[in-house]
């Protein structure tokens, strides 16, 4: 799938308006719900002589109130623009689609500390959450987190960080109430490769018959990093393009690192740098700043691609400062994750994996 930046922009704008309307509806609903709870409690304490059926109704309603669902969300760190978007969408989805109260959604950030994340999971279970959404600090620790939840019989949906095939198989064999909602990093990488192929001279600006590139990677332990890196380059070589890797370094998904590493690469390799491939948009935004400061011009002598579809990057694509990006559909992922978790909470069967498609965003109207 390939969307022009104009189309994405229009959708972003219209989504905001809708969100405002939805927020107003949620507020009205929250007030109505709160009034209902108050009424239920008041009836129980003031009516002494009630018939059995009246009493039963009151008790049932009181019980309904007590069993209000609480949800826990665990995210690897706070300072990550993409994860902020997905977290916001998750909360919206639980509130708007499942009537969960905002106060009953607890979000914890682990600041990239696995032990801290495990403690947070424990704390949330003690608080009585009926289900958890976890973005694991380390993909290798997903089995331990899944076991931690299974021990207390709390359903869990992992997002973003990817479990292995064996782990998903284990959930199904051992009937662990767990699932994963994420994306295929190979697809994101392939779209980045296509964006480069579609750019002027397919990135071979100096016409030496070779595309010389700099790869700025995310967290080196993440499957997304490996797959996006591999498939962006593979898409070029599969088309018979000769490539030369100048350098490949991790910027840990961070904008400031993206800028620093690009500055270093441009200083060291100068005009030899024709393409900069960033595993995400935050780093691409940093790279874009460094490119402009070095007097280089995207589309004329350099090509720059990212992944995520952050609003700031989509704007930069529109303005010609980034060649293109790939929408990492946070809205779709959040909606699906909330849906799968609520199904698990209701004891329904779910698959162990749900993949949400990426969308290519280029500035050339394709
Ligand atoms: C990726 C996303 C990055 C970063 C990372 C965290 O999917 O593209 O920007 O948020 O997840 O694991």
Short mmCIF file of C-alpha atoms and ligand atoms in Angstrom, two decimals:
data_model
loop_
_atom_site.label_atom_id
_atom_site.label_comp_id
_atom_site.label_asym_id
_atom_site.label_seq_id
_atom_site.Cartn_x
_atom_site.Cartn_y
_atom_site.Cartn_z
CA UNK A 1 0.00 0.00 0.00
CA UNK A 2 1.27 3.48 -0.79
CA UNK A 3 -0.29 6.74 0.37
CA UNK A 4 0.68 10.22 -0.66
CA UNK A 5 1.68 12.62 2.07
CA UNK A 6 -1.31 14.81 1.18
CA UNK A 7 -3.74 11.99 1.86
CA UNK A 8 -2.13 11.10 5.19
CA UNK A 9 -2.16 14.76 6.15
CA UNK A 10 -5.87 15.11 5.45
CA UNK A 11 -6.57 11.97 7.49
CA UNK A 12 -4.47 13.25 10.43
CA UNK A 13 -6.38 16.51 10.42
CA UNK A 14 -9.81 14.92 10.18
CA UNK A 15 -8.90 12.35 12.87
CA UNK A 16 -8.22 15.19 15.27
CA UNK A 17 -11.59 16.75 14.76
CA UNK A 18 -13.26 13.40 15.30
CA UNK A 19 -11.19 12.86 18.42
CA UNK A 20 -12.41 16.15 19.86
CA UNK A 21 -16.02 15.12 19.26
CA UNK A 22 -15.35 11.69 20.72
CA UNK A 23 -13.70 13.24 23.79
CA UNK A 24 -16.84 15.31 24.41
CA UNK A 25 -19.03 12.19 24.15
CA UNK A 26 -16.72 10.33 26.54
CA UNK A 27 -16.94 13.18 29.05
CA UNK A 28 -20.73 13.19 28.91
CA UNK A 29 -20.75 9.39 29.25
CA UNK A 30 -18.34 9.58 32.20
CA UNK A 31 -20.53 12.10 34.01
CA UNK A 32 -23.64 9.98 33.35
CA UNK A 33 -21.83 6.86 34.56
CA UNK A 34 -20.50 8.60 37.68
CA UNK A 35 -24.02 9.86 38.49
CA UNK A 36 -25.31 6.29 38.07
CA UNK A 37 -22.77 4.93 40.54
CA UNK A 38 -23.63 7.63 43.05
CA UNK A 39 -27.31 6.83 42.71
CA UNK A 40 -26.71 3.10 43.22
CA UNK A 41 -24.73 3.68 46.38
CA UNK A 42 -27.24 6.13 47.79
CA UNK A 43 -30.15 3.76 47.24
CA UNK A 44 -28.31 1.03 49.13
CA UNK A 45 -27.66 3.11 52.23
CA UNK A 46 -30.97 4.97 52.52
CA UNK A 47 -33.58 2.30 51.70
CA UNK A 48 -34.07 -0.01 54.64
CA UNK A 49 -37.40 -1.68 53.90
CA UNK A 50 -37.03 -3.14 50.44
CA UNK A 51 -38.58 -6.16 48.83
CA UNK A 52 -36.27 -9.06 47.97
CA UNK A 53 -36.33 -8.26 44.29
CA UNK A 54 -35.59 -4.59 44.93
CA UNK A 55 -32.73 -5.59 47.21
CA UNK A 56 -31.37 -8.03 44.66
CA UNK A 57 -31.42 -5.38 41.95
CA UNK A 58 -29.60 -2.94 44.18
CA UNK A 59 -26.98 -5.52 45.16
CA UNK A 60 -26.46 -6.59 41.59
CA UNK A 61 -25.93 -3.01 40.57
CA UNK A 62 -23.56 -2.45 43.45
CA UNK A 63 -21.63 -5.54 42.41
CA UNK A 64 -21.45 -4.28 38.85
CA UNK A 65 -19.92 -1.10 40.18
CA UNK A 66 -17.37 -2.95 42.31
CA UNK A 67 -16.29 -5.19 39.44
CA UNK A 68 -15.45 -2.22 37.16
CA UNK A 69 -12.60 -3.37 34.97
CA UNK A 70 -9.08 -2.11 35.56
CA UNK A 71 -6.40 -2.32 32.90
CA UNK A 72 -2.62 -2.10 33.22
CA UNK A 73 -0.32 -0.82 30.49
CA UNK A 74 3.45 -1.33 30.74
CA UNK A 75 5.73 0.52 28.34
CA UNK A 76 9.53 0.15 28.06
CA UNK A 77 10.28 3.87 28.50
CA UNK A 78 8.42 7.16 28.55
CA UNK A 79 10.64 9.13 26.21
CA UNK A 80 9.67 7.53 22.88
CA UNK A 81 7.44 9.48 20.51
CA UNK A 82 6.01 6.46 18.73
CA UNK A 83 5.19 4.62 21.94
CA UNK A 84 3.49 7.78 23.26
CA UNK A 85 1.15 7.67 20.26
CA UNK A 86 0.32 4.01 20.67
CA UNK A 87 -0.24 4.41 24.44
CA UNK A 88 -2.63 7.31 23.87
CA UNK A 89 -4.57 5.33 21.28
CA UNK A 90 -4.74 2.32 23.61
CA UNK A 91 -6.30 4.41 26.38
CA UNK A 92 -8.77 5.94 23.92
CA UNK A 93 -9.76 2.54 22.68
CA UNK A 94 -10.37 1.08 26.17
CA UNK A 95 -12.44 4.13 27.10
CA UNK A 96 -14.39 4.61 23.88
CA UNK A 97 -14.91 1.01 22.79
CA UNK A 98 -15.12 -0.85 26.12
CA UNK A 99 -16.46 1.76 28.56
CA UNK A 100 -13.43 1.50 30.86
CA UNK A 101 -12.99 4.60 33.00
CA UNK A 102 -9.86 6.66 32.44
CA UNK A 103 -9.05 6.34 36.17
CA UNK A 104 -9.06 2.57 35.87
CA UNK A 105 -6.30 2.51 33.27
CA UNK A 106 -2.85 2.49 34.88
CA UNK A 107 0.20 3.17 32.72
CA UNK A 108 3.70 2.41 33.95
CA UNK A 109 6.97 3.18 32.18
CA UNK A 110 10.01 1.02 32.98
CA UNK A 111 12.76 3.35 31.79
CA UNK A 112 14.40 0.41 30.01
CA UNK A 113 14.89 -1.53 33.25
CA UNK A 114 13.60 -5.09 33.08
CA UNK A 115 13.49 -5.63 36.85
CA UNK A 116 11.51 -2.45 37.22
CA UNK A 117 9.09 -3.68 34.57
CA UNK A 118 8.58 -6.98 36.40
CA UNK A 119 7.89 -5.10 39.64
CA UNK A 120 5.41 -2.89 37.83
CA UNK A 121 3.60 -5.95 36.45
CA UNK A 122 3.39 -7.33 40.00
CA UNK A 123 2.10 -4.02 41.35
CA UNK A 124 -0.57 -3.80 38.69
CA UNK A 125 -1.76 -7.33 39.43
CA UNK A 126 -1.96 -6.43 43.13
CA UNK A 127 -4.09 -3.43 42.17
CA UNK A 128 -6.55 -5.87 40.67
CA UNK A 129 -6.20 -5.31 36.93
CA UNK A 130 -8.14 -7.80 34.82
CA UNK A 131 -5.71 -7.63 31.93
CA UNK A 132 -2.34 -6.25 30.91
CA UNK A 133 -0.82 -4.73 27.82
CA UNK A 134 2.96 -5.08 27.89
CA UNK A 135 5.65 -3.74 25.65
CA UNK A 136 8.60 -5.70 26.94
CA UNK A 137 11.84 -3.93 27.78
CA UNK A 138 13.69 -6.91 26.30
CA UNK A 139 12.22 -9.28 23.74
CA UNK A 140 14.16 -12.18 25.27
CA UNK A 141 12.27 -11.66 28.55
CA UNK A 142 8.79 -12.00 27.06
CA UNK A 143 8.51 -15.66 28.24
CA UNK A 144 9.28 -14.63 31.83
CA UNK A 145 6.68 -11.85 31.68
CA UNK A 146 4.10 -14.19 30.15
CA UNK A 147 4.71 -16.70 32.98
CA UNK A 148 4.44 -13.96 35.59
CA UNK A 149 0.96 -13.08 34.29
CA UNK A 150 -0.11 -16.70 33.77
CA UNK A 151 0.74 -17.54 37.40
CA UNK A 152 -1.90 -15.07 38.55
CA UNK A 153 -4.18 -15.95 35.62
CA UNK A 154 -4.09 -12.43 34.23
CA UNK A 155 -4.46 -12.26 30.44
CA UNK A 156 -1.74 -10.33 28.65
CA UNK A 157 -1.32 -8.82 25.20
CA UNK A 158 2.23 -8.00 24.19
CA UNK A 159 2.63 -5.12 21.78
CA UNK A 160 5.51 -3.92 19.64
CA UNK A 161 8.43 -5.98 21.05
CA UNK A 162 8.25 -9.31 19.31
CA UNK A 163 8.05 -12.77 20.88
CA UNK A 164 9.73 -15.72 19.13
CA UNK A 165 7.75 -18.30 17.13
CA UNK A 166 8.49 -20.91 19.84
CA UNK A 167 7.10 -18.62 22.52
CA UNK A 168 3.84 -18.07 20.64
CA UNK A 169 3.63 -21.83 20.09
CA UNK A 170 4.11 -22.34 23.86
CA UNK A 171 1.21 -20.00 24.66
CA UNK A 172 -1.06 -22.06 22.52
CA UNK A 173 0.20 -25.46 23.79
CA UNK A 174 0.16 -24.48 27.47
CA UNK A 175 -3.10 -22.54 27.09
CA UNK A 176 -1.54 -19.34 28.36
CA UNK A 177 -3.89 -16.38 27.92
CA UNK A 178 -1.46 -14.31 25.86
CA UNK A 179 -1.22 -12.82 22.41
CA UNK A 180 1.00 -10.44 20.41
CA UNK A 181 -0.11 -7.48 18.31
CA UNK A 182 2.61 -5.98 16.16
CA UNK A 183 3.95 -5.41 12.68
CA UNK A 184 6.28 -7.13 10.25
CA UNK A 185 9.60 -5.29 10.23
CA UNK A 186 10.42 -6.88 6.86
CA UNK A 187 7.48 -5.07 5.29
CA UNK A 188 8.60 -1.72 6.78
CA UNK A 189 12.15 -2.28 5.50
CA UNK A 190 10.93 -3.29 2.03
CA UNK A 191 8.85 -0.10 1.82
CA UNK A 192 11.90 1.96 2.78
CA UNK A 193 13.84 0.26 -0.02
CA UNK A 194 11.01 1.09 -2.46
CA UNK A 195 11.05 4.73 -1.36
CA UNK A 196 14.77 4.86 -2.19
CA UNK A 197 14.19 3.15 -5.56
CA UNK A 198 11.51 5.75 -6.38
CA UNK A 199 13.73 8.70 -5.47
CA UNK A 200 15.87 10.58 -8.05
CA UNK A 201 18.57 8.31 -9.53
CA UNK A 202 17.38 5.70 -7.00
CA UNK A 203 19.79 7.31 -4.58
CA UNK A 204 22.87 7.15 -6.82
CA UNK A 205 23.27 10.91 -6.86
CA UNK A 206 26.96 10.93 -7.83
CA UNK A 207 26.34 8.48 -10.70
CA UNK A 208 29.15 6.08 -9.78
CA UNK A 209 26.86 3.08 -10.27
CA UNK A 210 26.66 2.42 -6.54
CA UNK A 211 24.38 3.58 -3.74
CA UNK A 212 26.52 4.48 -0.72
CA UNK A 213 24.46 4.48 2.45
CA UNK A 214 24.52 5.08 6.17
CA UNK A 215 22.29 2.86 8.33
CA UNK A 216 21.07 4.29 11.65
CA UNK A 217 19.58 1.47 13.67
CA UNK A 218 17.18 1.18 16.59
CA UNK A 219 17.70 -0.97 19.69
CA UNK A 220 20.07 -3.72 18.56
CA UNK A 221 18.13 -6.46 20.41
CA UNK A 222 14.86 -5.70 18.64
CA UNK A 223 13.55 -7.85 15.78
CA UNK A 224 12.26 -4.65 14.16
CA UNK A 225 15.83 -3.35 13.97
CA UNK A 226 17.15 -6.52 12.34
CA UNK A 227 14.30 -6.87 9.86
CA UNK A 228 14.00 -3.21 8.85
CA UNK A 229 17.78 -3.04 8.35
CA UNK A 230 17.98 -6.20 6.29
CA UNK A 231 14.93 -5.65 4.08
CA UNK A 232 15.56 -2.00 3.24
CA UNK A 233 18.91 -2.94 1.67
CA UNK A 234 17.69 -6.27 0.25
CA UNK A 235 14.95 -4.46 -1.68
CA UNK A 236 17.66 -2.45 -3.45
CA UNK A 237 19.98 -5.36 -4.18
CA UNK A 238 17.03 -7.51 -5.37
CA UNK A 239 16.57 -4.89 -8.10
CA UNK A 240 20.19 -5.25 -9.13
CA UNK A 241 21.34 -2.04 -7.44
CA UNK A 242 24.93 -2.12 -6.19
CA UNK A 243 25.22 -0.81 -2.66
CA UNK A 244 28.03 0.19 -0.34
CA UNK A 245 27.54 0.37 3.40
CA UNK A 246 29.56 3.29 4.76
CA UNK A 247 28.56 2.73 8.37
CA UNK A 248 25.88 0.99 10.44
CA UNK A 249 25.34 2.23 14.00
CA UNK A 250 22.62 2.16 16.64
CA UNK A 251 20.88 5.38 17.66
CA UNK A 252 18.60 3.48 20.10
CA UNK A 253 15.45 4.97 18.45
CA UNK A 254 16.44 8.46 19.75
CA UNK A 255 16.22 11.73 17.82
CA UNK A 256 19.32 13.26 19.41
CA UNK A 257 21.37 10.16 18.55
CA UNK A 258 20.04 10.26 14.98
CA UNK A 259 21.33 13.80 14.67
CA UNK A 260 24.71 13.09 16.27
CA UNK A 261 25.38 10.00 14.17
CA UNK A 262 24.41 11.77 10.95
CA UNK A 263 26.68 14.70 11.79
CA UNK A 264 29.55 12.26 12.36
CA UNK A 265 28.86 10.34 9.14
CA UNK A 266 28.60 13.49 7.03
CA UNK A 267 31.82 14.80 8.51
CA UNK A 268 33.65 11.55 7.95
CA UNK A 269 32.34 10.51 4.52
CA UNK A 270 31.21 13.87 3.10
CA UNK A 271 29.61 13.72 -0.36
CA UNK A 272 30.04 9.97 -0.46
CA UNK A 273 26.92 9.71 1.69
CA UNK A 274 24.01 9.42 -0.77
CA UNK A 275 21.37 7.67 1.32
CA UNK A 276 20.58 7.66 5.03
CA UNK A 277 18.30 4.89 6.20
CA UNK A 278 16.90 5.31 9.72
CA UNK A 279 15.08 2.48 11.48
CA UNK A 280 12.55 5.01 12.81
CA UNK A 281 11.25 8.55 12.34
CA UNK A 282 12.61 10.08 15.54
CA UNK A 283 16.14 9.32 14.31
CA UNK A 284 15.21 10.46 10.78
CA UNK A 285 14.06 13.80 12.23
CA UNK A 286 17.45 14.17 13.91
CA UNK A 287 19.21 13.16 10.68
CA UNK A 288 17.15 15.71 8.74
CA UNK A 289 18.37 18.51 11.00
CA UNK A 290 22.00 17.42 10.60
CA UNK A 291 21.58 17.19 6.80
CA UNK A 292 20.23 20.73 6.60
CA UNK A 293 22.92 22.08 8.90
CA UNK A 294 25.58 20.47 6.67
CA UNK A 295 24.12 22.26 3.63
CA UNK A 296 23.01 19.04 1.95
CA UNK A 297 19.65 18.91 0.15
CA UNK A 298 17.24 15.97 0.30
CA UNK A 299 16.10 14.99 -3.20
CA UNK A 300 19.05 16.78 -4.83
CA UNK A 301 22.12 15.16 -3.35
CA UNK A 302 20.88 12.92 -0.56
CA UNK A 303 17.98 10.63 0.24
CA UNK A 304 16.57 10.08 3.77
CA UNK A 305 13.95 7.55 4.91
CA UNK A 306 12.35 6.64 8.25
CA UNK A 307 9.59 4.48 9.72
CA UNK A 308 6.59 5.35 11.99
CA UNK A 309 4.70 8.18 10.27
CA UNK A 310 5.19 10.66 13.13
CA UNK A 311 3.33 13.86 12.36
CA UNK A 312 6.60 15.85 12.39
CA UNK A 313 8.17 13.47 9.87
CA UNK A 314 5.09 13.49 7.62
CA UNK A 315 5.35 17.30 7.63
CA UNK A 316 9.05 17.01 6.74
CA UNK A 317 8.15 14.67 3.84
CA UNK A 318 5.57 17.21 2.68
CA UNK A 319 8.19 19.96 2.88
CA UNK A 320 10.79 17.89 1.05
CA UNK A 321 13.19 17.51 4.00
CA UNK A 322 12.67 13.75 4.29
CA UNK A 323 12.28 11.54 1.20
CA UNK A 324 9.64 9.29 2.69
CA UNK A 325 8.50 7.29 5.68
CA UNK A 326 6.41 4.24 6.49
CA UNK A 327 3.31 4.50 8.63
CA UNK A 328 3.60 2.19 11.63
CA UNK A 329 -0.15 2.10 12.16
CA UNK A 330 -0.37 2.93 15.88
CA UNK A 331 -4.10 3.47 15.69
CA UNK A 332 -4.71 0.03 14.15
CA UNK A 333 -2.30 -1.69 16.53
CA UNK A 334 -3.82 -0.07 19.63
CA UNK A 335 -7.38 -0.84 18.55
CA UNK A 336 -6.53 -4.48 17.85
CA UNK A 337 -4.55 -4.89 21.10
CA UNK A 338 -7.46 -3.55 23.18
CA UNK A 339 -9.91 -5.80 21.33
CA UNK A 340 -7.76 -8.92 21.82
CA UNK A 341 -7.20 -8.18 25.52
CA UNK A 342 -10.92 -7.70 26.17
CA UNK A 343 -11.64 -10.99 24.39
CA UNK A 344 -9.08 -12.78 26.56
CA UNK A 345 -10.60 -11.18 29.66
CA UNK A 346 -13.98 -12.53 28.58
CA UNK A 347 -12.44 -15.98 28.19
CA UNK A 348 -12.75 -16.02 24.40
CA UNK A 349 -10.29 -17.73 22.10
CA UNK A 350 -7.80 -15.49 20.30
CA UNK A 351 -4.87 -16.10 17.96
CA UNK A 352 -1.35 -15.84 19.33
CA UNK A 353 -0.41 -13.15 16.78
CA UNK A 354 -2.05 -10.25 14.95
CA UNK A 355 -0.05 -8.33 12.35
CA UNK A 356 -1.03 -4.83 11.31
CA UNK A 357 0.06 -3.60 7.87
CA UNK A 358 2.39 -0.67 7.27
CA UNK A 359 1.60 2.05 4.73
CA UNK A 360 4.22 3.73 2.55
CA UNK A 361 4.24 7.55 2.70
CA UNK A 362 6.08 9.38 -0.05
CA UNK A 363 6.16 12.98 -1.11
CA UNK A 364 5.77 12.27 -4.81
CA UNK A 365 2.05 11.61 -4.71
CA UNK A 366 2.41 7.85 -5.22
C1 LIG B 1 9.31 0.67 16.84
C2 LIG B 1 9.17 2.14 16.47
C3 LIG B 1 10.26 2.93 17.15
C4 LIG B 1 10.27 2.65 18.64
C5 LIG B 1 10.33 1.15 18.90
C6 LIG B 1 10.27 0.81 20.36
O1 LIG B 1 8.25 -0.04 16.26
O2 LIG B 1 9.33 2.27 15.07
O3 LIG B 1 10.08 4.30 16.91
O4 LIG B 1 9.13 3.18 19.21
O5 LIG B 1 9.25 0.52 18.23
O6 LIG B 1 10.40 -0.55 20.53
#
